[in-house]
PDB file of C-alpha atoms in Angstrom:
ATOM      1  CA  MET A   1       0.000   0.000   0.000  1.00 59.00           C
ATOM      2  CA  LEU A   2       1.241   3.466  -0.899  1.00 60.00           C
ATOM      3  CA  VAL A   3       1.237   6.100   1.840  1.00 59.00           C
ATOM      4  CA  TYR A   4       1.270   9.893   1.471  1.00 59.00           C
ATOM      5  CA  ARG A   5       0.806  12.904   3.731  1.00 64.00           C
ATOM      6  CA  SER A   6      -2.518  14.693   3.737  1.00 62.00           C
ATOM      7  CA  GLY A   7      -4.200  17.597   5.551  1.00 64.00           C
ATOM      8  CA  ILE A   8      -7.364  17.573   7.643  1.00 66.00           C
ATOM      9  CA  ASP A   9      -9.542  20.588   8.500  1.00 62.00           C
ATOM     10  CA  VAL A  10     -10.088  20.257  12.250  1.00 61.00           C
ATOM     11  CA  SER A  11      -9.440  22.691  15.055  1.00 65.00           C
ATOM     12  CA  THR A  12      -6.650  22.252  17.565  1.00 71.00           C
ATOM     13  CA  SER A  13      -9.270  22.428  20.320  1.00 70.00           C
ATOM     14  CA  THR A  14     -10.863  19.265  18.912  1.00 69.00           C
ATOM     15  CA  LEU A  15      -7.548  17.452  18.995  1.00 69.00           C
ATOM     16  CA  ARG A  16      -6.904  18.618  22.550  1.00 75.00           C
ATOM     17  CA  TYR A  17     -10.382  17.485  23.566  1.00 73.00           C
ATOM     18  CA  LEU A  18      -9.936  13.963  22.199  1.00 72.00           C
ATOM     19  CA  ARG A  19      -6.484  13.703  23.776  1.00 72.00           C
ATOM     20  CA  ALA A  20      -7.884  14.754  27.149  1.00 75.00           C
ATOM     21  CA  ARG A  21     -10.680  12.175  26.953  1.00 70.00           C
ATOM     22  CA  ARG A  22      -8.178   9.366  26.444  1.00 67.00           C
ATOM     23  CA  GLU A  23      -6.000  10.575  29.292  1.00 70.00           C
ATOM     24  CA  GLU A  24      -9.040  10.792  31.576  1.00 72.00           C
ATOM     25  CA  ARG A  25      -9.943   7.193  30.786  1.00 67.00           C
ATOM     26  CA  GLY A  26      -6.467   6.085  31.794  1.00 63.00           C
ATOM     27  CA  THR A  27      -6.347   3.548  28.969  1.00 57.00           C
ATOM     28  CA  ARG A  28      -3.486   1.115  28.777  1.00 54.00           C
ATOM     29  CA  TRP A  29      -0.345   1.711  26.741  1.00 49.00           C
ATOM     30  CA  ARG A  30      -0.934   2.331  23.043  1.00 64.00           C
ATOM     31  CA  ARG A  31       1.486   2.149  20.179  1.00 71.00           C
ATOM     32  CA  VAL A  32       0.422   5.645  19.110  1.00 75.00           C
ATOM     33  CA  SER A  33       0.280   8.668  21.381  1.00 76.00           C
ATOM     34  CA  ALA A  34      -2.970  10.241  22.538  1.00 74.00           C
ATOM     35  CA  GLY A  35      -2.546  13.014  19.966  1.00 76.00           C
ATOM     36  CA  ARG A  36      -1.926  10.551  17.140  1.00 81.00           C
ATOM     37  CA  GLN A  37      -4.925   8.476  18.164  1.00 81.00           C
ATOM     38  CA  ALA A  38      -7.074  11.616  18.113  1.00 81.00           C
ATOM     39  CA  LEU A  39      -5.807  12.443  14.618  1.00 84.00           C
ATOM     40  CA  LEU A  40      -6.464   8.863  13.479  1.00 87.00           C
ATOM     41  CA  VAL A  41     -10.065   9.037  14.675  1.00 86.00           C
ATOM     42  CA  LEU A  42     -10.643  12.412  13.014  1.00 86.00           C
ATOM     43  CA  ALA A  43      -9.202  11.117   9.747  1.00 88.00           C
ATOM     44  CA  HIS A  44     -11.745   8.308   9.883  1.00 90.00           C
ATOM     45  CA  LEU A  45     -14.725  10.556  10.670  1.00 88.00           C
ATOM     46  CA  ARG A  46     -13.846  13.640   8.640  1.00 87.00           C
ATOM     47  CA  CYS A  47     -12.259  11.997   5.597  1.00 87.00           C
ATOM     48  CA  GLY A  48     -13.874   8.560   5.671  1.00 87.00           C
ATOM     49  CA  HIS A  49     -10.559   6.695   5.527  1.00 88.00           C
ATOM     50  CA  THR A  50     -10.910   2.936   5.897  1.00 88.00           C
ATOM     51  CA  TYR A  51      -9.273   0.976   8.701  1.00 90.00           C
ATOM     52  CA  ALA A  52      -6.731  -0.416   6.214  1.00 90.00           C
ATOM     53  CA  GLN A  53      -5.801   3.098   5.090  1.00 89.00           C
ATOM     54  CA  LEU A  54      -5.540   4.300   8.693  1.00 90.00           C
ATOM     55  CA  ALA A  55      -3.405   1.311   9.630  1.00 89.00           C
ATOM     56  CA  ALA A  56      -0.980   1.999   6.794  1.00 87.00           C
ATOM     57  CA  GLY A  57      -0.840   5.727   7.445  1.00 86.00           C
ATOM     58  CA  PHE A  58      -0.280   5.456  11.213  1.00 86.00           C
ATOM     59  CA  GLY A  59       1.916   2.364  11.251  1.00 87.00           C
ATOM     60  CA  VAL A  60      -0.428   0.119  13.230  1.00 88.00           C
ATOM     61  CA  GLY A  61      -2.417  -3.024  12.523  1.00 90.00           C
ATOM     62  CA  THR A  62      -5.907  -2.925  11.057  1.00 92.00           C
ATOM     63  CA  THR A  63      -7.342  -4.394  14.255  1.00 92.00           C
ATOM     64  CA  ALA A  64      -5.610  -1.723  16.328  1.00 89.00           C
ATOM     65  CA  ALA A  65      -6.969   1.016  14.047  1.00 91.00           C
ATOM     66  CA  TYR A  66     -10.478  -0.357  14.510  1.00 91.00           C
ATOM     67  CA  ARG A  67     -10.019  -0.496  18.279  1.00 89.00           C
ATOM     68  CA  TYR A  68      -8.739   3.084  18.466  1.00 88.00           C
ATOM     69  CA  VAL A  69     -11.700   4.375  16.452  1.00 90.00           C
ATOM     70  CA  ALA A  70     -14.315   2.350  18.346  1.00 90.00           C
ATOM     71  CA  GLU A  71     -12.918   3.463  21.697  1.00 86.00           C
ATOM     72  CA  ALA A  72     -13.012   7.162  20.784  1.00 85.00           C
ATOM     73  CA  ILE A  73     -16.455   6.989  19.182  1.00 90.00           C
ATOM     74  CA  ASP A  74     -17.944   5.374  22.301  1.00 88.00           C
ATOM     75  CA  VAL A  75     -16.464   8.122  24.482  1.00 85.00           C
ATOM     76  CA  LEU A  76     -17.686  10.922  22.202  1.00 87.00           C
ATOM     77  CA  ALA A  77     -21.150   9.417  21.737  1.00 91.00           C
ATOM     78  CA  ALA A  78     -21.675   9.277  25.496  1.00 88.00           C
ATOM     79  CA  LEU A  79     -21.077  13.049  25.662  1.00 88.00           C
ATOM     80  CA  ALA A  80     -23.626  13.973  22.982  1.00 92.00           C
ATOM     81  CA  PRO A  81     -26.585  16.074  24.148  1.00 93.00           C
ATOM     82  CA  THR A  82     -29.822  14.210  24.867  1.00 95.00           C
ATOM     83  CA  LEU A  83     -33.237  15.285  23.645  1.00 96.00           C
ATOM     84  CA  ALA A  84     -33.871  16.762  27.098  1.00 96.00           C
ATOM     85  CA  ASP A  85     -30.678  18.817  26.783  1.00 95.00           C
ATOM     86  CA  ALA A  86     -31.784  20.016  23.356  1.00 95.00           C
ATOM     87  CA  MET A  87     -35.175  21.047  24.731  1.00 96.00           C
ATOM     88  CA  LYS A  88     -33.509  23.177  27.401  1.00 95.00           C
ATOM     89  CA  THR A  89     -31.613  25.002  24.677  1.00 94.00           C
ATOM     90  CA  ALA A  90     -34.693  25.174  22.452  1.00 94.00           C
ATOM     91  CA  SER A  91     -36.691  26.831  25.224  1.00 93.00           C
ATOM     92  CA  THR A  92     -34.380  29.852  24.943  1.00 94.00           C
ATOM     93  CA  LYS A  93     -35.004  30.237  21.198  1.00 94.00           C
ATOM     94  CA  ALA A  94     -37.824  31.971  19.360  1.00 92.00           C
ATOM     95  CA  PHE A  95     -38.471  28.715  17.503  1.00 94.00           C
ATOM     96  CA  VAL A  96     -36.662  25.646  16.236  1.00 95.00           C
ATOM     97  CA  MET A  97     -36.739  23.614  13.044  1.00 95.00           C
ATOM     98  CA  LEU A  98     -37.160  19.872  12.601  1.00 95.00           C
ATOM     99  CA  ASP A  99     -36.156  17.837   9.572  1.00 93.00           C
ATOM    100  CA  GLY A 100     -35.217  14.322   8.612  1.00 92.00           C
ATOM    101  CA  ALA A 101     -32.086  13.217   6.792  1.00 89.00           C
ATOM    102  CA  LEU A 102     -31.332   9.947   5.033  1.00 91.00           C
ATOM    103  CA  LEU A 103     -27.745   8.816   5.547  1.00 91.00           C
ATOM    104  CA  PRO A 104     -26.858   6.379   2.732  1.00 90.00           C
ATOM    105  CA  ILE A 105     -25.616   2.914   3.660  1.00 89.00           C
ATOM    106  CA  ASP A 106     -24.186   0.046   1.632  1.00 81.00           C
ATOM    107  CA  ARG A 107     -27.118  -2.364   1.577  1.00 66.00           C
ATOM    108  CA  VAL A 108     -28.601  -4.418  -1.250  1.00 62.00           C
ATOM    109  CA  ALA A 109     -32.143  -4.540  -2.593  1.00 59.00           C
ATOM    110  CA  ALA A 110     -33.080  -7.392  -0.259  1.00 57.00           C
ATOM    111  CA  ASP A 111     -32.661  -5.174   2.795  1.00 64.00           C
ATOM    112  CA  ARG A 112     -36.123  -3.625   2.503  1.00 75.00           C
ATOM    113  CA  PRO A 113     -36.335  -2.109   6.003  1.00 84.00           C
ATOM    114  CA  PHE A 114     -33.459   0.190   5.062  1.00 87.00           C
ATOM    115  CA  TYR A 115     -34.842   1.264   1.677  1.00 86.00           C
ATOM    116  CA  SER A 116     -36.362   4.724   1.482  1.00 86.00           C
ATOM    117  CA  GLY A 117     -39.019   5.000  -1.198  1.00 84.00           C
ATOM    118  CA  LYS A 118     -38.795   8.793  -1.011  1.00 83.00           C
ATOM    119  CA  HIS A 119     -35.059   8.924  -1.697  1.00 81.00           C
ATOM    120  CA  LYS A 120     -34.888   5.722  -3.798  1.00 85.00           C
ATOM    121  CA  LYS A 121     -31.883   4.405  -1.906  1.00 87.00           C
ATOM    122  CA  HIS A 122     -30.913   2.468   1.202  1.00 89.00           C
ATOM    123  CA  GLY A 123     -30.091   4.452   4.300  1.00 91.00           C
ATOM    124  CA  MET A 124     -30.814   5.372   7.902  1.00 92.00           C
ATOM    125  CA  ASN A 125     -33.366   7.966   8.974  1.00 94.00           C
ATOM    126  CA  VAL A 126     -31.975  10.639  11.313  1.00 95.00           C
ATOM    127  CA  GLN A 127     -34.043  13.484  12.752  1.00 95.00           C
ATOM    128  CA  VAL A 128     -32.308  16.792  13.439  1.00 94.00           C
ATOM    129  CA  ILE A 129     -33.359  19.858  15.409  1.00 95.00           C
ATOM    130  CA  THR A 130     -31.779  23.223  14.633  1.00 94.00           C
ATOM    131  CA  ASP A 131     -32.054  26.753  16.001  1.00 92.00           C
ATOM    132  CA  PRO A 132     -33.558  29.605  13.908  1.00 91.00           C
ATOM    133  CA  VAL A 133     -30.317  30.189  11.982  1.00 88.00           C
ATOM    134  CA  GLY A 134     -29.756  26.537  11.146  1.00 88.00           C
ATOM    135  CA  ARG A 135     -27.236  25.598  13.850  1.00 89.00           C
ATOM    136  CA  LEU A 136     -27.493  21.946  14.801  1.00 91.00           C
ATOM    137  CA  LEU A 137     -28.836  21.382  18.329  1.00 93.00           C
ATOM    138  CA  TRP A 138     -29.568  17.659  18.341  1.00 95.00           C
ATOM    139  CA  ALA A 139     -29.511  14.577  16.156  1.00 94.00           C
ATOM    140  CA  SER A 140     -31.606  11.515  16.881  1.00 95.00           C
ATOM    141  CA  PRO A 141     -30.641   7.852  17.019  1.00 95.00           C
ATOM    142  CA  ALA A 142     -30.750   6.242  13.576  1.00 95.00           C
ATOM    143  CA  LEU A 143     -33.778   4.294  12.348  1.00 95.00           C
ATOM    144  CA  PRO A 144     -34.103   2.219   9.153  1.00 93.00           C
ATOM    145  CA  GLY A 145     -34.611   4.332   6.049  1.00 91.00           C
ATOM    146  CA  ALA A 146     -38.102   2.925   5.408  1.00 91.00           C
ATOM    147  CA  VAL A 147     -39.372   4.765   8.510  1.00 94.00           C
ATOM    148  CA  HIS A 148     -41.205   7.980   7.608  1.00 94.00           C
ATOM    149  CA  ASP A 149     -40.264  11.261   9.265  1.00 94.00           C
ATOM    150  CA  ILE A 150     -43.510  11.610  11.235  1.00 95.00           C
ATOM    151  CA  LYS A 151     -43.170   8.084  12.634  1.00 95.00           C
ATOM    152  CA  ALA A 152     -39.522   8.694  13.498  1.00 96.00           C
ATOM    153  CA  ALA A 153     -40.426  11.928  15.311  1.00 96.00           C
ATOM    154  CA  ARG A 154     -43.055  10.102  17.348  1.00 96.00           C
ATOM    155  CA  THR A 155     -40.753   7.169  18.054  1.00 96.00           C
ATOM    156  CA  HIS A 156     -38.077   9.466  19.496  1.00 96.00           C
ATOM    157  CA  GLY A 157     -40.624  11.474  21.506  1.00 96.00           C
ATOM    158  CA  ILE A 158     -39.719  14.698  19.709  1.00 96.00           C
ATOM    159  CA  LEU A 159     -43.284  15.929  19.251  1.00 95.00           C
ATOM    160  CA  ASP A 160     -44.207  15.434  22.905  1.00 95.00           C
ATOM    161  CA  ALA A 161     -40.964  17.068  24.056  1.00 95.00           C
ATOM    162  CA  LEU A 162     -41.582  20.165  21.918  1.00 95.00           C
ATOM    163  CA  THR A 163     -45.171  20.438  23.138  1.00 93.00           C
ATOM    164  CA  GLU A 164     -44.061  20.105  26.750  1.00 94.00           C
ATOM    165  CA  VAL A 165     -41.640  23.042  26.538  1.00 94.00           C
ATOM    166  CA  GLY A 166     -44.032  25.032  24.351  1.00 94.00           C
ATOM    167  CA  VAL A 167     -41.539  25.805  21.597  1.00 93.00           C
ATOM    168  CA  GLU A 168     -42.848  26.386  18.085  1.00 94.00           C
ATOM    169  CA  CYS A 169     -41.211  24.141  15.523  1.00 95.00           C
ATOM    170  CA  TRP A 170     -41.183  24.603  11.759  1.00 94.00           C
ATOM    171  CA  ALA A 171     -41.300  21.387   9.742  1.00 94.00           C
ATOM    172  CA  ASP A 172     -42.149  20.237   6.225  1.00 91.00           C
ATOM    173  CA  LYS A 173     -45.112  18.259   4.894  1.00 91.00           C
ATOM    174  CA  GLY A 174     -43.508  14.995   5.955  1.00 90.00           C
ATOM    175  CA  TYR A 175     -44.773  15.745   9.464  1.00 93.00           C
ATOM    176  CA  ARG A 176     -48.410  16.157   8.479  1.00 91.00           C
ATOM    177  CA  GLY A 177     -50.673  15.313  11.413  1.00 89.00           C
ATOM    178  CA  ALA A 178     -48.020  16.012  14.043  1.00 90.00           C
ATOM    179  CA  GLY A 179     -50.133  18.594  15.874  1.00 89.00           C
ATOM    180  CA  GLY A 180     -48.853  20.305  19.003  1.00 90.00           C
ATOM    181  CA  THR A 181     -46.453  23.156  18.330  1.00 93.00           C
ATOM    182  CA  ILE A 182     -45.429  21.897  14.874  1.00 94.00           C
ATOM    183  CA  ARG A 183     -45.979  24.495  12.153  1.00 93.00           C
ATOM    184  CA  LEU A 184     -46.499  23.076   8.645  1.00 93.00           C
ATOM    185  CA  PRO A 185     -47.097  24.592   5.212  1.00 91.00           C
ATOM    186  CA  TYR A 186     -50.577  24.398   3.717  1.00 91.00           C
ATOM    187  CA  TRP A 187     -51.298  21.056   2.073  1.00 90.00           C
ATOM    188  CA  GLY A 188     -52.385  20.784  -1.543  1.00 89.00           C
ATOM    189  CA  ARG A 189     -51.328  21.453  -5.109  1.00 89.00           C
ATOM    190  CA  TRP A 190     -49.888  24.927  -5.593  1.00 89.00           C
ATOM    191  CA  GLU A 191     -52.542  26.008  -8.084  1.00 89.00           C
ATOM    192  CA  THR A 192     -55.346  25.016  -5.713  1.00 91.00           C
ATOM    193  CA  LEU A 193     -54.041  27.164  -2.840  1.00 91.00           C
ATOM    194  CA  SER A 194     -55.300  30.684  -2.272  1.00 93.00           C
ATOM    195  CA  ALA A 195     -52.997  33.658  -2.713  1.00 93.00           C
ATOM    196  CA  GLY A 196     -52.708  33.960   1.069  1.00 93.00           C
ATOM    197  CA  GLN A 197     -51.861  30.281   1.464  1.00 93.00           C
ATOM    198  CA  GLN A 198     -49.234  30.511  -1.262  1.00 94.00           C
ATOM    199  CA  ALA A 199     -47.669  33.499   0.503  1.00 94.00           C
ATOM    200  CA  VAL A 200     -47.574  31.560   3.783  1.00 93.00           C
ATOM    201  CA  ASN A 201     -45.951  28.571   2.087  1.00 91.00           C
ATOM    202  CA  ARG A 202     -43.316  30.786   0.454  1.00 92.00           C
ATOM    203  CA  ALA A 203     -42.460  32.362   3.808  1.00 92.00           C
ATOM    204  CA  HIS A 204     -42.406  28.926   5.428  1.00 91.00           C
ATOM    205  CA  ALA A 205     -40.012  27.587   2.784  1.00 89.00           C
ATOM    206  CA  LYS A 206     -37.751  30.618   3.145  1.00 89.00           C
ATOM    207  CA  ILE A 207     -37.448  30.090   6.901  1.00 88.00           C
ATOM    208  CA  ARG A 208     -36.889  26.344   6.565  1.00 88.00           C
ATOM    209  CA  ALA A 209     -34.191  26.766   3.936  1.00 85.00           C
ATOM    210  CA  LEU A 210     -31.769  27.388   6.798  1.00 85.00           C
ATOM    211  CA  VAL A 211     -32.259  23.861   8.102  1.00 84.00           C
ATOM    212  CA  GLU A 212     -30.312  22.661   5.076  1.00 81.00           C
ATOM    213  CA  GLN A 213     -27.213  24.062   6.776  1.00 77.00           C
ATOM    214  CA  ALA A 214     -27.562  21.372   9.419  1.00 78.00           C
ATOM    215  CA  MET A 215     -27.793  18.674   6.755  1.00 79.00           C
ATOM    216  CA  ALA A 216     -24.739  20.122   5.054  1.00 80.00           C
ATOM    217  CA  THR A 217     -22.929  20.034   8.394  1.00 77.00           C
ATOM    218  CA  LEU A 218     -23.538  16.319   8.716  1.00 79.00           C
ATOM    219  CA  LYS A 219     -22.332  15.697   5.170  1.00 81.00           C
ATOM    220  CA  THR A 220     -19.032  17.540   5.763  1.00 83.00           C
ATOM    221  CA  TRP A 221     -18.090  14.429   7.755  1.00 86.00           C
ATOM    222  CA  ARG A 222     -17.426  12.162   4.788  1.00 88.00           C
ATOM    223  CA  LEU A 223     -17.997   8.977   6.722  1.00 88.00           C
ATOM    224  CA  LEU A 224     -21.697   9.894   6.858  1.00 88.00           C
ATOM    225  CA  ARG A 225     -21.952  10.314   3.088  1.00 86.00           C
ATOM    226  CA  LYS A 226     -21.814   6.546   2.609  1.00 85.00           C
ATOM    227  CA  ILE A 227     -21.774   4.513   5.811  1.00 88.00           C
ATOM    228  CA  ARG A 228     -20.289   1.047   5.497  1.00 84.00           C
ATOM    229  CA  CYS A 229     -20.229  -0.112   9.118  1.00 84.00           C
ATOM    230  CA  SER A 230     -22.836  -2.212  10.925  1.00 85.00           C
ATOM    231  CA  THR A 231     -26.180  -0.442  11.235  1.00 86.00           C
ATOM    232  CA  THR A 232     -26.004  -1.059  14.999  1.00 89.00           C
ATOM    233  CA  ARG A 233     -23.037   1.358  15.175  1.00 91.00           C
ATOM    234  CA  ILE A 234     -24.514   4.218  13.147  1.00 92.00           C
ATOM    235  CA  THR A 235     -26.208   5.916  16.105  1.00 94.00           C
ATOM    236  CA  GLN A 236     -22.866   6.087  17.941  1.00 94.00           C
ATOM    237  CA  LEU A 237     -21.228   7.562  14.837  1.00 93.00           C
ATOM    238  CA  ILE A 238     -23.857  10.287  14.552  1.00 93.00           C
ATOM    239  CA  GLN A 239     -23.634  11.153  18.235  1.00 93.00           C
ATOM    240  CA  ALA A 240     -19.840  11.291  18.070  1.00 91.00           C
ATOM    241  CA  VAL A 241     -20.004  13.666  15.097  1.00 90.00           C
ATOM    242  CA  LEU A 242     -22.582  15.793  16.940  1.00 91.00           C
ATOM    243  CA  THR A 243     -20.271  16.062  19.956  1.00 89.00           C
ATOM    244  CA  LEU A 244     -17.342  17.166  17.792  1.00 86.00           C
ATOM    245  CA  HIS A 245     -19.509  19.610  15.840  1.00 84.00           C
ATOM    246  CA  LEU A 246     -20.804  21.299  18.993  1.00 85.00           C
ATOM    247  CA  LEU A 247     -17.283  21.393  20.410  1.00 79.00           C
ATOM    248  CA  ARG A 248     -16.103  23.193  17.298  1.00 73.00           C
ATOM    249  CA  LEU A 249     -18.913  25.744  17.566  1.00 68.00           C
ATOM    250  CA  ASN A 250     -18.201  26.447  21.226  1.00 69.00           C
ATOM    251  CA  SER A 251     -14.416  26.574  20.986  1.00 61.00           C
TER     252      SER A 251
END
């Protein structure tokens, strides 16, 4: 395997944070230093490098590379904000936005539970909550791609949580019937809507356009553009990325 040097766009505060987490855990001796392990993990998450590529680049075995990544992801995932934490933050905002994202996975046609008819591909459904300017506040555990957004929101308890704190939430037509504090555009074909309803829908779409920033944030972590690990590990990956993203915002 050929090896070459490459750059990675992460902050020094993120590296320091990962190094500190390993030192706090008091893990046993590793062939690579805490700083190198942090860089290895970030290369996996940010750039999507495989375990074989990481092993070659950092001079360790493939099994060791997997162990380093799994260890760090478990630590980071445990520090991700819960839905209750997100609701505390949401209660200080004028409103929040809710949307669903499909993270593609490498599954075949036989894996029907993971196939999204809306997106015409296999993936995992992830619900995200953002503040009014599109900053990511929370990302849900992953569900199979065949699950619709409204069902996912109910499964995670998002609708009840928003109603409990009384925060208005802007969402798209995929959440039709949600009730509570969810604000949706008018339903129906554009030409059948009144002029007032069309104006409301245009304003609604303009506000919700900012939620796409949160989706773009997730996709900057290349590992999430095409996930090839076990579906049982995807929730931990998302939570680890969320932790690092919020760390970067607050640093």
